[in-house]
PDB file of C-alpha atoms in Angstrom:
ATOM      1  CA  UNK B   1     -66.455 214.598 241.958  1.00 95.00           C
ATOM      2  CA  UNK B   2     -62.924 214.019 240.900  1.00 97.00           C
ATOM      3  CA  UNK B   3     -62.230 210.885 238.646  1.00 97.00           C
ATOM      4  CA  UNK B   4     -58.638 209.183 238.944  1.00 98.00           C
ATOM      5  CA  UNK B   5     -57.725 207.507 235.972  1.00 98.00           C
ATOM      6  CA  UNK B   6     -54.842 204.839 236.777  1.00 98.00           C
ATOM      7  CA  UNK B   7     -52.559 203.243 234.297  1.00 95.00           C
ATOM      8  CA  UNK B   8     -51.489 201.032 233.338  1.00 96.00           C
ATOM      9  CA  UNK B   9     -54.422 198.310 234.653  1.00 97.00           C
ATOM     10  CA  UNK B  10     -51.755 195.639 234.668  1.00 98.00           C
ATOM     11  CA  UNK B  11     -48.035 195.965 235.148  1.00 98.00           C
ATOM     12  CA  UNK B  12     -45.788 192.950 234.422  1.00 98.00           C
ATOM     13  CA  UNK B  13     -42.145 193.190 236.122  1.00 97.00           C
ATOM     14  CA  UNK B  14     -39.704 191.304 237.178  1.00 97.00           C
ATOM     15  CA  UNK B  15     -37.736 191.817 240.834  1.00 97.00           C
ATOM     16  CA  UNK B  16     -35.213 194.412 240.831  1.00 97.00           C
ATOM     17  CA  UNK B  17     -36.720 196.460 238.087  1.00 97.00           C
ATOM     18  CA  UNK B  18     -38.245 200.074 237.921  1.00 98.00           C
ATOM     19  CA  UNK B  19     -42.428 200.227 238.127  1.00 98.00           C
ATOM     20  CA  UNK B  20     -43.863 203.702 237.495  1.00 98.00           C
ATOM     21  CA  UNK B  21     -47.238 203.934 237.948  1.00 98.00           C
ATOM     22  CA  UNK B  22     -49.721 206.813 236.691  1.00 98.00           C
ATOM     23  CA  UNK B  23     -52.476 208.590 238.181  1.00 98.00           C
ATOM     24  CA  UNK B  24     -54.757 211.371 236.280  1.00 98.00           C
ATOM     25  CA  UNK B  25     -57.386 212.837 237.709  1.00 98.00           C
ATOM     26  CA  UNK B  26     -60.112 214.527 235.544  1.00 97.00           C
ATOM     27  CA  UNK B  27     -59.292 218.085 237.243  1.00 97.00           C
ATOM     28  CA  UNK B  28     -57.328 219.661 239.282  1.00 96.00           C
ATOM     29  CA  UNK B  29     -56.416 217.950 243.053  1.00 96.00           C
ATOM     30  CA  UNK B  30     -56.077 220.970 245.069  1.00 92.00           C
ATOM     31  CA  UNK B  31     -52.604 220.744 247.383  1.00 91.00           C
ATOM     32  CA  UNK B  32     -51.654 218.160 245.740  1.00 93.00           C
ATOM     33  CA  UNK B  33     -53.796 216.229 248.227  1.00 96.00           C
ATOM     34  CA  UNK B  34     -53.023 212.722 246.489  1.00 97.00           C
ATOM     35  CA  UNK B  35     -52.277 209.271 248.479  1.00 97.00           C
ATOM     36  CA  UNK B  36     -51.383 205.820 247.249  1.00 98.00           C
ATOM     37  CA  UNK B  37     -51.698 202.925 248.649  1.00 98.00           C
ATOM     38  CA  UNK B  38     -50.381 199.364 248.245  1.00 98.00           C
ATOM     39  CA  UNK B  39     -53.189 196.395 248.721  1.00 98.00           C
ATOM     40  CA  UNK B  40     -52.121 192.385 249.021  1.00 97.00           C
ATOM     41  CA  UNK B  41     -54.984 189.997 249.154  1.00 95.00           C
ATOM     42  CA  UNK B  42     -57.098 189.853 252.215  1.00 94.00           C
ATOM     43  CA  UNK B  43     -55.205 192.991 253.931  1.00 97.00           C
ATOM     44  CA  UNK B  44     -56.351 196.234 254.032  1.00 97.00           C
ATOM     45  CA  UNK B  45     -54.913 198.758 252.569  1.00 97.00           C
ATOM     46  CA  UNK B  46     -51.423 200.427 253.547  1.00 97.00           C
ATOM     47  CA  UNK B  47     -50.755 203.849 252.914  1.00 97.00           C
ATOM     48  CA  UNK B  48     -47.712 204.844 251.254  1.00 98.00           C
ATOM     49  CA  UNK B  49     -47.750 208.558 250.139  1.00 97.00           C
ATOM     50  CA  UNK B  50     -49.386 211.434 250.924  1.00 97.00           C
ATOM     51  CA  UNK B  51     -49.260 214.846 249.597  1.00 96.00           C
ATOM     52  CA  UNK B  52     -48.250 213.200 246.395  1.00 97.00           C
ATOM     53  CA  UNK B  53     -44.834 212.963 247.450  1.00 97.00           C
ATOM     54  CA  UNK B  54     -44.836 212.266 251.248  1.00 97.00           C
ATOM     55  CA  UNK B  55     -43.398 209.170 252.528  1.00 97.00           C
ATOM     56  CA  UNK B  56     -45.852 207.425 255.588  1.00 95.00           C
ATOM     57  CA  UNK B  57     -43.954 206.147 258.730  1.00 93.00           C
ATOM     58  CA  UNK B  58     -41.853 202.602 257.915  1.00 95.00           C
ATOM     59  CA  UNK B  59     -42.298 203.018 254.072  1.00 97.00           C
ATOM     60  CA  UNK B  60     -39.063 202.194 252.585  1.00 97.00           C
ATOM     61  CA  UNK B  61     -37.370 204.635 250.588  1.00 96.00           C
ATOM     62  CA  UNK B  62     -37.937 202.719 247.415  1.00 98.00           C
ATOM     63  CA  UNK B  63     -41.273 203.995 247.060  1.00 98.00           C
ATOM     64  CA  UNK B  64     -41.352 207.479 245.870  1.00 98.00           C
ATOM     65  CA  UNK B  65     -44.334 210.091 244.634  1.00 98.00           C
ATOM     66  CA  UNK B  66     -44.264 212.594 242.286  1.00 97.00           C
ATOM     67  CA  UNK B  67     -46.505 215.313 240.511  1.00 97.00           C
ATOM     68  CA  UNK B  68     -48.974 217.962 240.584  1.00 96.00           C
ATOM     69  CA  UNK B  69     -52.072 219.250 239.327  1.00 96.00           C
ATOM     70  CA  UNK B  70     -53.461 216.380 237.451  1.00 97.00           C
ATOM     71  CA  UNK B  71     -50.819 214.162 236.723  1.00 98.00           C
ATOM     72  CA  UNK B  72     -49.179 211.822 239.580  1.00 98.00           C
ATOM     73  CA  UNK B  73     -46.669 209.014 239.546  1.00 98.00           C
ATOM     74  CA  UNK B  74     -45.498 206.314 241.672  1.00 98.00           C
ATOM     75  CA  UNK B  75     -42.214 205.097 241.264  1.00 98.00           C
ATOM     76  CA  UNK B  76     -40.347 201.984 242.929  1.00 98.00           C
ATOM     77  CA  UNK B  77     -36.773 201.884 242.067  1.00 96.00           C
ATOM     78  CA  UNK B  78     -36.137 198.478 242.692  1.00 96.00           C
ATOM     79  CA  UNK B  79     -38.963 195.874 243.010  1.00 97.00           C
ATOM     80  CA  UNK B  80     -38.666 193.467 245.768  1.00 97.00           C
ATOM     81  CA  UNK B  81     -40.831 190.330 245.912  1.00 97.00           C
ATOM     82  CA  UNK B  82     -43.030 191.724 248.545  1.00 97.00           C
ATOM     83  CA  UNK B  83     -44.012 194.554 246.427  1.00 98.00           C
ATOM     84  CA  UNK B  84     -46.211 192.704 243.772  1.00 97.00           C
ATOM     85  CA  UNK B  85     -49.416 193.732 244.879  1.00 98.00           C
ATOM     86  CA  UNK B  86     -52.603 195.834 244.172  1.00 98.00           C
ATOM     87  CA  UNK B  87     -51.703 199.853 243.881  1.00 98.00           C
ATOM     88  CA  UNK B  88     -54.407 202.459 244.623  1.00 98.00           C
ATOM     89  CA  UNK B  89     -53.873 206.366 244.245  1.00 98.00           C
ATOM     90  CA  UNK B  90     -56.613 208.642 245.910  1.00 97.00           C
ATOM     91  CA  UNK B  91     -57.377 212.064 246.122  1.00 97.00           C
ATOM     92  CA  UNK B  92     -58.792 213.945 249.236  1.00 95.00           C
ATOM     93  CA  UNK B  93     -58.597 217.559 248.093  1.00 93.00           C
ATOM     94  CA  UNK B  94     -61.854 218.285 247.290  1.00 93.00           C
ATOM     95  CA  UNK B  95     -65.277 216.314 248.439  1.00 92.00           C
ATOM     96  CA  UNK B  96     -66.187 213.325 248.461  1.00 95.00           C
ATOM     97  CA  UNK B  97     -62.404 211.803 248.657  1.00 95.00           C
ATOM     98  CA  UNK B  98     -62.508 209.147 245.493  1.00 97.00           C
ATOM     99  CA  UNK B  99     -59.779 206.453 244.708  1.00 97.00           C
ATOM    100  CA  UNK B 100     -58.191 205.120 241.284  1.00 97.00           C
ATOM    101  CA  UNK B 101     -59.467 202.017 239.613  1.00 97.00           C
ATOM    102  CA  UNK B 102     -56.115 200.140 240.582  1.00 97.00           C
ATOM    103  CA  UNK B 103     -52.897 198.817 238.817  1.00 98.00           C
ATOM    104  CA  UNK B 104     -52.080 195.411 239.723  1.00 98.00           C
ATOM    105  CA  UNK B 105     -48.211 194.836 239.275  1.00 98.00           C
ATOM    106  CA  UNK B 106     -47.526 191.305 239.133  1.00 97.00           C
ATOM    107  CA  UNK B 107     -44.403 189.131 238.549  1.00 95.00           C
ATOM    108  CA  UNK B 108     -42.887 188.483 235.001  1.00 92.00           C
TER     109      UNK B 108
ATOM    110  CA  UNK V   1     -50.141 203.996 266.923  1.00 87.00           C
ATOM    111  CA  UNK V   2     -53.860 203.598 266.753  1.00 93.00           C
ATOM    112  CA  UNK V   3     -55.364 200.788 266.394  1.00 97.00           C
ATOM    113  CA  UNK V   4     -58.889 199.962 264.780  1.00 97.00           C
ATOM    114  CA  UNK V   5     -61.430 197.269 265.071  1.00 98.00           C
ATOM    115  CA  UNK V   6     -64.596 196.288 262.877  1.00 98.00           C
ATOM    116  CA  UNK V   7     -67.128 194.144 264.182  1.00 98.00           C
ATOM    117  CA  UNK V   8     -70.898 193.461 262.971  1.00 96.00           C
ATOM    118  CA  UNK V   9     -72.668 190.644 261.401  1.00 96.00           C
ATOM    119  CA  UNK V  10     -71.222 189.649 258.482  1.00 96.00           C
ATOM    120  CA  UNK V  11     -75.033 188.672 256.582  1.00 97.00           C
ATOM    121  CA  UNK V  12     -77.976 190.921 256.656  1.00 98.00           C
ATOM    122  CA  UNK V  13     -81.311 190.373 254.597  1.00 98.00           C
ATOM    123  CA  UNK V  14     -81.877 192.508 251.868  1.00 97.00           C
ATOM    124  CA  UNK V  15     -84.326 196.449 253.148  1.00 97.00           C
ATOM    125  CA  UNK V  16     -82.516 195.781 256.633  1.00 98.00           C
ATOM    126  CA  UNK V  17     -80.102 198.109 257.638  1.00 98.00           C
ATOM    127  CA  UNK V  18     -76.283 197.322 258.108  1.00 98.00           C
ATOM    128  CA  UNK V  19     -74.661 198.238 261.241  1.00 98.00           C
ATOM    129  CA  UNK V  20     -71.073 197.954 261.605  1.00 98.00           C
ATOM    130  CA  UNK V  21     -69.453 199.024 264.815  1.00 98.00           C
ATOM    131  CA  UNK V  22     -65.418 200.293 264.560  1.00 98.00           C
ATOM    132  CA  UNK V  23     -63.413 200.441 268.307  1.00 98.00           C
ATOM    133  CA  UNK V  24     -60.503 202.317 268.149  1.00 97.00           C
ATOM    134  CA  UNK V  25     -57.419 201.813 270.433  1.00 96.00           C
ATOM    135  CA  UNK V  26     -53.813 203.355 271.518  1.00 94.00           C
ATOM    136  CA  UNK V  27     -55.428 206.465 270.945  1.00 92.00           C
ATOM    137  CA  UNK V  28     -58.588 208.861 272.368  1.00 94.00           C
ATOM    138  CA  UNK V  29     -61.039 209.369 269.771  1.00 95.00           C
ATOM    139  CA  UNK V  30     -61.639 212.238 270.909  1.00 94.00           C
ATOM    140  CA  UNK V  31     -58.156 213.779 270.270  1.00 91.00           C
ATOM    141  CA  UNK V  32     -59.067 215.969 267.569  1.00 91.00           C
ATOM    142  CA  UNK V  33     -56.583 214.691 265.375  1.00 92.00           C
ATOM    143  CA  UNK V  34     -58.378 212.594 263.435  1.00 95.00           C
ATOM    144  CA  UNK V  35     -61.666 212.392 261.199  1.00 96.00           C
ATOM    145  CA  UNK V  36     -62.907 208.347 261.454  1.00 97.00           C
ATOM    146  CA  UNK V  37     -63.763 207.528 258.259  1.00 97.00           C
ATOM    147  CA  UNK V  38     -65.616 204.383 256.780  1.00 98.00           C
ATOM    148  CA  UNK V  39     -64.875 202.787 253.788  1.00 98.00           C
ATOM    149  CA  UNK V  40     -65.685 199.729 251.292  1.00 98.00           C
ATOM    150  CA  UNK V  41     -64.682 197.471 248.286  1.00 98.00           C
ATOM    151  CA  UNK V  42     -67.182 194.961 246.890  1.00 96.00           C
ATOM    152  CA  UNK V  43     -65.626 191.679 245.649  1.00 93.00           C
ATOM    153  CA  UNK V  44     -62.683 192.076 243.551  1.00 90.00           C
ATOM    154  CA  UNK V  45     -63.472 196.072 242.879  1.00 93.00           C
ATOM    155  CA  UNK V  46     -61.832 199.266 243.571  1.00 93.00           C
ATOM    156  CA  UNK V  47     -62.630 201.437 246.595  1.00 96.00           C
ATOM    157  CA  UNK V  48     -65.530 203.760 248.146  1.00 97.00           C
ATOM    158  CA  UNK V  49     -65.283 206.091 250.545  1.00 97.00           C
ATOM    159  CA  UNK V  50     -68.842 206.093 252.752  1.00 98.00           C
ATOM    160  CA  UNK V  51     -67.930 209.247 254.983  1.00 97.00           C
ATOM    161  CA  UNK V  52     -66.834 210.129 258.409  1.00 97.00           C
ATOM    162  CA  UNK V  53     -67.774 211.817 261.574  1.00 97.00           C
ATOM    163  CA  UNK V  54     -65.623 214.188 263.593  1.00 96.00           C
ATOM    164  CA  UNK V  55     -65.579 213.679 267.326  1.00 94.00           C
ATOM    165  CA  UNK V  56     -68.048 216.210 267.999  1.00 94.00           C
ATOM    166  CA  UNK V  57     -70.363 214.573 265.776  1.00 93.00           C
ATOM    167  CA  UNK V  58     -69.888 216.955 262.141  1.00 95.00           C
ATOM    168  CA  UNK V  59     -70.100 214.185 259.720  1.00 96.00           C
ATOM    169  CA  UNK V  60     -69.634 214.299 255.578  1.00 96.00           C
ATOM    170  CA  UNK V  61     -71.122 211.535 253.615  1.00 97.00           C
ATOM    171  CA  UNK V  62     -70.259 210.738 249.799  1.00 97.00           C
ATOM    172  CA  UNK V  63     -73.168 211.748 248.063  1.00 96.00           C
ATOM    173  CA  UNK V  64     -73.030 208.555 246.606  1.00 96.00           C
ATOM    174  CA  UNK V  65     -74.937 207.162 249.604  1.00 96.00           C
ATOM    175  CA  UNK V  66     -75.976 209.939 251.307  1.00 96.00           C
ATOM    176  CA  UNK V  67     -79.965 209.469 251.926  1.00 96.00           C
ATOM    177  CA  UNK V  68     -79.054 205.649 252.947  1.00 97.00           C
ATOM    178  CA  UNK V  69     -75.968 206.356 255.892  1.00 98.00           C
ATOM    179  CA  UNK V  70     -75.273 207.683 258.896  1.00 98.00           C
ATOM    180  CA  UNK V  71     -71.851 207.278 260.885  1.00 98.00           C
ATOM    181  CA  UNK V  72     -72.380 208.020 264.452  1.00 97.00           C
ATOM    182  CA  UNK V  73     -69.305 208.355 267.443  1.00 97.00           C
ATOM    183  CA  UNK V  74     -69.249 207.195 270.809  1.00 96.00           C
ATOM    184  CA  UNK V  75     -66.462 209.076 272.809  1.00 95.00           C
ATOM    185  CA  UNK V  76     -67.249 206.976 276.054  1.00 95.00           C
ATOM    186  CA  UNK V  77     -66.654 203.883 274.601  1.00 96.00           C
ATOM    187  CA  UNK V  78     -64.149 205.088 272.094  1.00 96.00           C
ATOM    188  CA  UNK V  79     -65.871 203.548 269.147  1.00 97.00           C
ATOM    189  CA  UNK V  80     -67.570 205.271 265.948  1.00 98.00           C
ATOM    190  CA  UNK V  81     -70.542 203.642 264.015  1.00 98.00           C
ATOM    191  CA  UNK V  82     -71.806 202.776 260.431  1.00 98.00           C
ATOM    192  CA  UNK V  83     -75.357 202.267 259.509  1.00 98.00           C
ATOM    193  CA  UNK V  84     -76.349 201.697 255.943  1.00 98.00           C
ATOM    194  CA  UNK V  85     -80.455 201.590 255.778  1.00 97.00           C
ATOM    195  CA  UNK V  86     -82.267 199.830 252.739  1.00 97.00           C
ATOM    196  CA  UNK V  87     -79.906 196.977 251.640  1.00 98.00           C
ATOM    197  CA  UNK V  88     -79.329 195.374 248.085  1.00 97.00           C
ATOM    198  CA  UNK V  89     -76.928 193.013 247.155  1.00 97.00           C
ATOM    199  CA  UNK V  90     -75.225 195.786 245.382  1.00 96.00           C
ATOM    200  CA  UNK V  91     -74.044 196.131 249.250  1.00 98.00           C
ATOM    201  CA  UNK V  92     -72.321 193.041 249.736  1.00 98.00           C
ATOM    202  CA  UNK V  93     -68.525 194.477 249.824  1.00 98.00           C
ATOM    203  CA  UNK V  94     -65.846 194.887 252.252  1.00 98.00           C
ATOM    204  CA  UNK V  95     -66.076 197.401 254.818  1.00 98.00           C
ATOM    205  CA  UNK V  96     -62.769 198.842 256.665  1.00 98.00           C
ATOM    206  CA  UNK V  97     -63.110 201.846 258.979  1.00 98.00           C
ATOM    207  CA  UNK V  98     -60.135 204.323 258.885  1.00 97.00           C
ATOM    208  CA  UNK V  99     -58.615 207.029 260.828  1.00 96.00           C
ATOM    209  CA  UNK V 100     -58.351 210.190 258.014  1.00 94.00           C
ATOM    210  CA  UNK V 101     -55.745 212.710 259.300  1.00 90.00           C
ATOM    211  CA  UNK V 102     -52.923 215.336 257.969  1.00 86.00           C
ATOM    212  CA  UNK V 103     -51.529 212.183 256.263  1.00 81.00           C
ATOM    213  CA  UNK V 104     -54.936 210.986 255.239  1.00 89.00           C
ATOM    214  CA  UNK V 105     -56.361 207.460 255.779  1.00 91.00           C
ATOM    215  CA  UNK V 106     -53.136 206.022 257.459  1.00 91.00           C
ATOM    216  CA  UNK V 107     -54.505 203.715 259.846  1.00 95.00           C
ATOM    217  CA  UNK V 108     -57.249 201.485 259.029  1.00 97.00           C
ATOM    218  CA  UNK V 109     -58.748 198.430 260.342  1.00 98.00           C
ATOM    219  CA  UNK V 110     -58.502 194.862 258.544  1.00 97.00           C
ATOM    220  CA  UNK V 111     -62.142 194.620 257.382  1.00 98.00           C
ATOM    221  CA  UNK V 112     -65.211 193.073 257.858  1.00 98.00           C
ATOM    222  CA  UNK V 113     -67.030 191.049 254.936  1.00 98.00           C
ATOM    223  CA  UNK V 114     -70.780 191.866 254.454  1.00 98.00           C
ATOM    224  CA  UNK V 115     -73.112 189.855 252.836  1.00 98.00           C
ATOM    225  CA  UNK V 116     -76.587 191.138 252.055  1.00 98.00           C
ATOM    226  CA  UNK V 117     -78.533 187.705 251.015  1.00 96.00           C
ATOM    227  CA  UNK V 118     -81.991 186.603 252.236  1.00 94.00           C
TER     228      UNK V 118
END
């Protein structure tokens, strides 16, 4: 199975700054089949990407994917205070579909 | 937009089996547009995907748990199924059922805490 390796495990920002978030995965994710997702305590989780660089429906255009092959990013350009949260990246390319360990952003 | 629903008990003794029921609304299960996935997170952990079943019954399991699930659909009733046979407390988690599409899991339901405990 594919392993996603997500960095950094803790990300300390302040509002209205840049987070870029990483995602590696130990081989290949074929189509660039890669989704993250944003997690608040007690919720489910909310997709934001797919594809790797897919917005979903009512995502604001803050959020933003990027990569290919093995190496993904998520970028918000400008944190608002709603966005401190729990971020997942999965892959569902190849069987069984696996998820990152998580990078929690939290407030400076 | 659809709509999903978990429901279940929330303990079960450990070597029972866990049965979580998901109903699914604003859309037919039976569309064909989506695979209805299950899903958990024990206590403070990551993610794991269980499987999911395609309206006409083809399921994929993650190996993972493979000899211990099986995700059944019910097209009349519009809901899909999750039973997990042989219980530890390595079970206790989380579990959300999810519609996995084009856009992968996109809509998923808010989650139903299981405890295995005698």
């Amino acid at each position: 199975e594919i392993v996603l390796t997500q960095s950094p495990g803790t990300l300390s920002l302040s509002p209205g700054e840049r987070a870029t978030l990483s995602c590696r995965a130990s081989q290949s994710v074929s189509s660039n089949y890669l989704g993250w997702y944003q997690q608040k305590p007690g919720q489910a989780p909310r997709l934001l990407i797919y594809g790797a660089s897919s917005r979903a429906t009512g995502i604001p255009d803050r959020f933003s994917g990027s990569g290919s092959g093995t190496d993904f990013t998520l970028t918000i350009s400008r944190l608002e205070p709603e966005d401190f949260a729990v971020y997942y990246c999965q892959q569902y390319g190849s069987s069984p579909i696996t998820f990152g360990q998580g990078t929690r952003l939290e407030i400076k | 937009q659809v709509q999903l629903q978990e429901s279940g008990p929330g303990l079960v003794k450990p070597s029972q089996t866990l049965s979580l029921t998901c109903t699914v609304s604003g859309g037919s299960i039976s569309s064909g547009v989506y695979y209805w996935s299950w899903i958990r997170q024990h206590p403070g952990k990551g993610l794991e995907w269980i499987g999911y079943i395609y309206y006409s019954g083809s399921t994929y399991y993650n190996p993972s748990l493979k000899s211990r699930v099986t995700i059944s659909v019910d097209t009349s009733k519009n809901q899909f199924s999750l039973n997990l046979s042989s219980v530890t407390a390595a079970d206790t988690a989380v579990y959300y059922c999810a519609s996995y599409g084009d856009s992968t899991l996109d809509y998923w339901g808010q989650g139903t805490l299981v405890t295995v405990s005698s």
